[in-house]
Coordinates of C-alpha atoms in Angstrom, one line a residue:
M280 CA -98.5 -76.8 -125.8
W281 CA -95.9 -74.6 -124.9
K282 CA -94.9 -75.7 -121.4
S283 CA -93.8 -78.8 -123.4
V284 CA -91.2 -76.7 -125.1
D285 CA -90.6 -74.4 -121.8
K286 CA -89.1 -78.2 -120.1
Q287 CA -86.9 -78.3 -123.1
W288 CA -85.7 -75.0 -123.2
K289 CA -85.1 -74.7 -119.6
S290 CA -82.2 -76.7 -119.0
G291 CA -79.4 -75.4 -121.1
A292 CA -81.0 -72.0 -121.7
K293 CA -78.4 -69.3 -120.8
W294 CA -79.1 -65.4 -120.8
G295 CA -77.2 -63.5 -123.0
K296 CA -76.8 -61.2 -126.0
V297 CA -79.0 -62.4 -128.9
V298 CA -78.5 -59.1 -131.3
D299 CA -76.1 -60.5 -133.1
K300 CA -78.2 -63.9 -133.8
H301 CA -80.8 -64.4 -135.7
P302 CA -83.9 -63.7 -133.9
L303 CA -85.6 -67.2 -134.6
D304 CA -82.2 -68.9 -133.3
G305 CA -83.9 -70.6 -130.1
W306 CA -87.1 -71.2 -129.1
T307 CA -90.4 -68.5 -130.2
M308 CA -93.7 -67.9 -129.1
V309 CA -96.0 -66.9 -131.0
I310 CA -99.1 -64.6 -129.5
C311 CA -102.2 -64.6 -131.5
N312 CA -105.1 -62.4 -130.7
P313 CA -108.1 -63.8 -132.5
I314 CA -110.5 -61.2 -132.0
A315 CA -108.2 -59.1 -134.0
G316 CA -109.0 -57.3 -137.2
A317 CA -113.0 -58.5 -137.2
G318 CA -111.4 -62.4 -136.5
R319 CA -108.5 -62.7 -138.9
G320 CA -106.2 -62.9 -136.0
R321 CA -106.8 -66.7 -135.7
A322 CA -107.0 -67.4 -140.0
W323 CA -103.3 -65.2 -139.4
L324 CA -101.8 -68.1 -137.3
T325 CA -102.5 -71.1 -139.4
L326 CA -100.1 -69.2 -142.1
V327 CA -97.7 -67.8 -139.3
Q328 CA -97.7 -71.4 -138.9
R329 CA -97.4 -73.5 -141.4
S330 CA -94.6 -70.5 -142.9
L331 CA -92.2 -71.2 -139.2
D332 CA -93.4 -74.8 -139.7
I333 CA -91.4 -75.0 -143.0
A334 CA -89.1 -73.2 -141.6
G335 CA -88.3 -75.6 -139.9
V336 CA -88.5 -72.8 -136.6
T337 CA -89.0 -74.5 -132.9
Y338 CA -92.2 -71.7 -131.8
A339 CA -95.0 -72.7 -128.9
F340 CA -98.4 -71.2 -129.4
E341 CA -101.0 -69.1 -127.4
V342 CA -104.3 -67.6 -128.0
T343 CA -105.3 -64.9 -125.8
T344 CA -108.5 -64.5 -123.8
A345 CA -108.4 -61.2 -121.8
R346 CA -106.8 -57.7 -122.3
G347 CA -104.2 -58.2 -120.5
H348 CA -103.3 -61.7 -121.3
A349 CA -100.8 -61.5 -124.4
A350 CA -97.9 -59.3 -121.5
R351 CA -98.3 -62.0 -119.2
I352 CA -97.6 -65.1 -121.7
A353 CA -94.7 -62.8 -123.3
R354 CA -93.3 -62.4 -119.9
A355 CA -93.7 -66.2 -118.9
A356 CA -92.3 -66.5 -122.3
V357 CA -89.6 -64.4 -121.4
L358 CA -88.4 -65.6 -118.6
A359 CA -88.6 -69.0 -119.7
G360 CA -86.0 -68.5 -122.6
C361 CA -87.2 -67.7 -126.0
S362 CA -85.4 -65.6 -128.3
A363 CA -88.4 -64.1 -130.0
V364 CA -91.6 -63.6 -129.1
I365 CA -94.8 -62.4 -132.4
A366 CA -98.0 -60.9 -132.2
I367 CA -100.0 -61.7 -134.8
G368 CA -102.6 -58.6 -134.0
G369 CA -103.2 -54.2 -134.0
D370 CA -101.2 -52.0 -131.7
G371 CA -102.8 -53.0 -128.8
T372 CA -101.1 -56.7 -128.7
L373 CA -98.2 -55.2 -129.3
F374 CA -98.2 -52.8 -126.9
E375 CA -99.6 -56.1 -124.4
V376 CA -96.3 -57.9 -125.8
V377 CA -93.7 -55.0 -125.9
N378 CA -94.3 -54.3 -121.8
G379 CA -94.5 -57.6 -121.8
V380 CA -91.1 -58.2 -123.4
V381 CA -89.6 -55.0 -121.6
N382 CA -91.6 -54.4 -118.4
P383 CA -89.8 -56.2 -115.3
A384 CA -91.6 -53.6 -112.3
E385 CA -95.3 -54.8 -113.8
Y386 CA -95.1 -58.4 -114.8
G387 CA -92.7 -60.1 -112.2
T388 CA -88.5 -60.5 -111.8
S389 CA -86.7 -58.7 -113.5
M390 CA -85.2 -59.8 -116.5
P391 CA -81.3 -58.9 -117.1
G392 CA -80.1 -56.3 -119.0
D393 CA -78.2 -57.8 -121.6
S394 CA -81.3 -60.0 -122.7
R395 CA -82.6 -58.8 -126.7
V396 CA -85.3 -61.1 -126.7
A397 CA -86.5 -60.1 -130.4
V398 CA -90.5 -58.6 -131.7
G399 CA -91.8 -59.6 -134.5
L400 CA -95.8 -58.7 -136.0
V401 CA -97.9 -59.6 -137.7
Q402 CA -100.8 -56.9 -138.3
A403 CA -104.3 -58.6 -138.0
G404 CA -105.7 -55.7 -135.9
R405 CA -107.9 -52.2 -137.3
G406 CA -104.6 -49.8 -136.6
S407 CA -101.2 -51.6 -137.2
D408 CA -100.3 -47.7 -136.9
F409 CA -97.1 -49.1 -135.4
G410 CA -96.9 -50.9 -138.5
R411 CA -96.9 -48.2 -141.1
S412 CA -94.6 -46.5 -139.1
I413 CA -91.6 -49.1 -138.8
G414 CA -92.5 -49.8 -142.7
I415 CA -93.9 -53.8 -142.1
P416 CA -96.1 -55.5 -144.9
S417 CA -100.0 -55.7 -144.3
D418 CA -100.2 -58.7 -146.6
V419 CA -99.8 -61.4 -144.4
E420 CA -97.6 -63.9 -146.5
A421 CA -95.0 -60.5 -146.7
A422 CA -95.1 -60.2 -143.3
C423 CA -94.2 -64.0 -142.1
A424 CA -91.2 -63.6 -145.2
R425 CA -89.9 -60.7 -143.5
L426 CA -90.1 -62.6 -140.0
V427 CA -88.4 -65.8 -141.5
A428 CA -85.7 -63.8 -143.4
G429 CA -84.5 -62.9 -139.6
R430 CA -83.2 -58.9 -139.9
T431 CA -83.6 -57.0 -136.9
A432 CA -83.7 -53.3 -136.0
Q433 CA -82.8 -51.3 -132.4
V434 CA -85.7 -48.7 -132.6
D435 CA -86.8 -46.8 -129.3
L436 CA -89.9 -47.2 -127.2
G437 CA -91.6 -44.2 -125.4
Y438 CA -92.4 -44.9 -121.2
V439 CA -94.7 -43.2 -119.9
T440 CA -96.1 -42.2 -115.9
Y441 CA -99.7 -41.6 -115.1
S442 CA -102.3 -41.5 -113.0
A443 CA -104.1 -44.6 -113.3
L444 CA -107.9 -44.3 -113.7
N445 CA -108.0 -46.2 -109.5
G446 CA -105.9 -42.8 -108.7
S447 CA -103.0 -45.2 -108.2
R448 CA -99.8 -44.2 -110.3
K449 CA -98.4 -46.7 -113.0
S450 CA -95.9 -46.6 -116.0
R451 CA -96.5 -48.0 -119.1
Y452 CA -93.7 -48.2 -122.7
F453 CA -95.4 -47.8 -125.9
A454 CA -93.9 -48.1 -129.1
N455 CA -95.9 -46.1 -131.4
A456 CA -97.5 -42.6 -129.8
A457 CA -99.5 -41.8 -127.0
G458 CA -102.2 -39.0 -126.5
L459 CA -104.0 -36.8 -124.1
G460 CA -107.5 -34.8 -124.2
F461 CA -109.7 -35.1 -127.3
D462 CA -107.7 -38.1 -128.4
A463 CA -108.0 -40.1 -125.7
E464 CA -111.7 -39.4 -125.3
V465 CA -112.1 -41.0 -129.5
T466 CA -110.0 -43.4 -128.7
V467 CA -112.7 -44.6 -125.7
R468 CA -115.5 -44.6 -128.3
A469 CA -113.5 -46.6 -130.7
N470 CA -112.3 -49.3 -128.8
A471 CA -116.0 -49.9 -127.7
G472 CA -116.9 -49.4 -131.9
S473 CA -117.8 -53.3 -134.1
R474 CA -114.7 -54.2 -135.4
M475 CA -115.9 -55.5 -138.6
L476 CA -115.6 -52.0 -140.3
G477 CA -111.5 -51.2 -140.2
S478 CA -109.8 -48.7 -138.4
T479 CA -110.7 -45.3 -140.4
I480 CA -114.1 -45.6 -140.4
P481 CA -114.9 -46.2 -136.5
Y482 CA -111.8 -43.9 -135.6
L483 CA -113.8 -41.3 -137.3
S484 CA -117.3 -41.7 -136.5
S485 CA -116.4 -42.1 -133.2
L486 CA -114.0 -38.4 -133.1
V487 CA -117.5 -36.6 -134.6
R488 CA -119.7 -38.7 -131.3
T489 CA -116.9 -37.2 -129.1
L490 CA -116.4 -33.7 -130.8
G491 CA -120.4 -32.5 -129.8
S492 CA -119.5 -33.0 -126.2
Y493 CA -116.0 -32.4 -126.0
T494 CA -114.3 -29.1 -124.9
N495 CA -110.9 -27.8 -125.1
K496 CA -108.5 -28.6 -121.8
P497 CA -105.9 -26.2 -119.9
I498 CA -102.5 -27.9 -119.8
A499 CA -98.9 -27.5 -118.1
V500 CA -96.4 -29.2 -120.3
S501 CA -92.3 -29.3 -119.8
I502 CA -90.3 -30.1 -122.3
D503 CA -86.9 -31.9 -121.8
G504 CA -87.3 -30.4 -118.0
G505 CA -87.4 -26.5 -118.5
E506 CA -90.0 -24.4 -117.4
P507 CA -93.8 -25.4 -118.3
W508 CA -95.7 -23.1 -120.7
T509 CA -99.7 -22.7 -120.4
A510 CA -102.1 -23.5 -123.5
R511 CA -105.8 -24.3 -123.9
A512 CA -105.5 -27.5 -125.9
N513 CA -107.7 -30.2 -127.7
S514 CA -104.9 -32.1 -127.9
I515 CA -101.3 -33.3 -127.4
V516 CA -99.3 -36.2 -128.9
I517 CA -96.3 -37.6 -127.7
A518 CA -95.4 -39.8 -130.4
N519 CA -92.4 -42.2 -131.2
G520 CA -93.7 -43.2 -134.5
Q521 CA -95.7 -41.2 -137.6
Y522 CA -99.2 -42.1 -137.7
F523 CA -101.6 -43.1 -135.2
G524 CA -105.9 -43.4 -135.4
G525 CA -105.7 -45.9 -137.8
G526 CA -103.8 -43.9 -141.0
M527 CA -102.8 -40.8 -139.8
R528 CA -100.1 -38.9 -139.6
I529 CA -99.8 -37.3 -136.2
A530 CA -96.2 -37.1 -137.4
P531 CA -94.8 -36.5 -139.9
E532 CA -90.9 -36.1 -138.9
A533 CA -91.5 -38.9 -136.4
R534 CA -88.5 -41.4 -136.7
L535 CA -88.2 -45.2 -134.8
S536 CA -84.8 -44.8 -133.7
D537 CA -83.5 -41.2 -133.7
G538 CA -83.5 -41.1 -129.8
I539 CA -86.3 -38.6 -129.4
L540 CA -90.0 -37.9 -128.9
D541 CA -92.3 -35.8 -131.4
V542 CA -94.6 -33.2 -129.7
T543 CA -97.3 -32.4 -131.5
L544 CA -99.8 -30.2 -129.3
L545 CA -103.3 -29.3 -131.5
G546 CA -104.2 -26.2 -129.7
D547 CA -107.6 -24.7 -129.3
L548 CA -108.9 -25.2 -132.3
G549 CA -112.8 -24.7 -132.5
K550 CA -115.2 -27.6 -133.5
I551 CA -115.7 -26.7 -137.2
E552 CA -113.0 -25.8 -137.1
L553 CA -111.4 -29.3 -136.8
V554 CA -113.3 -31.4 -138.9
R555 CA -112.7 -29.4 -141.3
N556 CA -108.6 -30.0 -140.6
V557 CA -109.2 -33.3 -139.7
P558 CA -107.8 -34.5 -144.3
R559 CA -105.0 -32.4 -143.4
V560 CA -103.2 -34.7 -140.7
Y561 CA -103.6 -38.2 -142.9
D562 CA -101.3 -36.4 -145.1
G563 CA -99.1 -34.8 -142.4
S564 CA -99.8 -30.8 -143.2
H565 CA -102.3 -30.0 -140.3
V566 CA -98.7 -29.0 -138.7
T567 CA -98.1 -25.6 -141.0
H568 CA -102.0 -24.8 -138.7
P569 CA -101.5 -21.5 -136.9
K570 CA -102.6 -23.4 -134.1
V571 CA -100.3 -26.7 -134.8
K572 CA -97.4 -26.7 -132.7
T573 CA -94.7 -29.2 -132.9
F574 CA -91.5 -30.2 -130.8
T575 CA -89.0 -32.5 -130.0
A576 CA -87.8 -34.0 -126.8
S577 CA -86.3 -36.4 -124.7
T578 CA -88.5 -35.4 -121.8
V579 CA -92.8 -34.5 -121.8
E580 CA -94.6 -33.9 -118.6
V581 CA -97.9 -33.0 -119.0
T582 CA -100.7 -31.6 -116.3
S583 CA -104.0 -30.0 -116.4
T584 CA -106.4 -28.9 -113.6
E585 CA -109.5 -30.8 -115.6
R586 CA -109.7 -34.2 -116.5
L587 CA -107.7 -35.0 -118.8
L588 CA -107.3 -38.9 -120.3
L589 CA -104.3 -40.4 -121.7
Q590 CA -104.2 -43.2 -124.1
A591 CA -101.0 -45.3 -125.5
D592 CA -100.7 -47.9 -128.7
G593 CA -104.5 -47.1 -128.5
E594 CA -105.4 -48.4 -125.1
V595 CA -106.2 -45.9 -122.5
L596 CA -104.7 -46.2 -119.7
G597 CA -105.4 -43.6 -117.0
M598 CA -105.4 -39.5 -117.3
A599 CA -102.3 -36.8 -116.9
P600 CA -100.5 -36.0 -114.7
A601 CA -98.3 -37.4 -116.7
S602 CA -94.3 -38.0 -117.5
F603 CA -92.7 -39.5 -120.8
H604 CA -89.4 -40.1 -122.2
V605 CA -87.8 -41.5 -124.4
V606 CA -85.8 -45.1 -124.0
P607 CA -83.3 -45.2 -127.4
G608 CA -82.7 -48.4 -129.2
A609 CA -84.9 -49.9 -126.3
L610 CA -87.0 -52.9 -128.7
R611 CA -85.3 -55.9 -130.9
M612 CA -87.8 -55.5 -133.7
I613 CA -87.7 -58.2 -136.3
V614 CA -88.2 -56.0 -139.7

């Protein structure tokens, strides 16, 4: 469908700043993950289309069919001159769309630096922690009303360079949070589980199953280029937003537009100690635990002498060594 729209806009499209324009003043690409939220994604697509039709928005849409497809669709739409990309799905779908919009190194020819293609989100996924962090309504009709209203904000992104599972070095942006260690191991199990039970139950059941075999890892951490320090840790989370894991308030002081990353180190917690403190992560009070440390940073480097898995926005990417930095105001988000 969208190829005809592509031709329509290619003839007259010019790259330029669109920050002061309504984000849907142009043509919009809608990307739907049909299996997000136990199939809600496809149902939400119909509601989004209805809202855009009523508002007179010119749009095209595609339904994803495989991992990585959303990123490729978003990248092609940006290069074809779209003004906005709307993701219907959860954090994983948004992760792909963000990288498709802003990551030229991975998805082809460079995008001009003065382009500000807006990104919108309709939450249909199991987690949608970024939606919680930025305050996008979970109700689909309210979310559609936000899209049509068109208010935008420039939000920060995190950028991580890491070792892929095949040993190569890769980089990705992330909108919400990245984690190394136990958190990433839990994510592996949670992603393999049923999508019918929402986000909290699969994450907690995966946490309990992972706990039995997991041992805390030795890590070395450098903050803002400083001298590395070492610790034995359960997890280290580098957060842009406040929430992860389906509603856990892992970084209660994090702000999406403050130009810094919030680092939460879960130290050498024993298994029983960890389970007892899980409820505290939901209200953010875990940060007062003596084995939990918090920092703010522009750059973070993490290494380990053992296998230390990495996840970003709920997608398992690879492992340490990993370096992180904040990219202030990198994403124009419809809020």
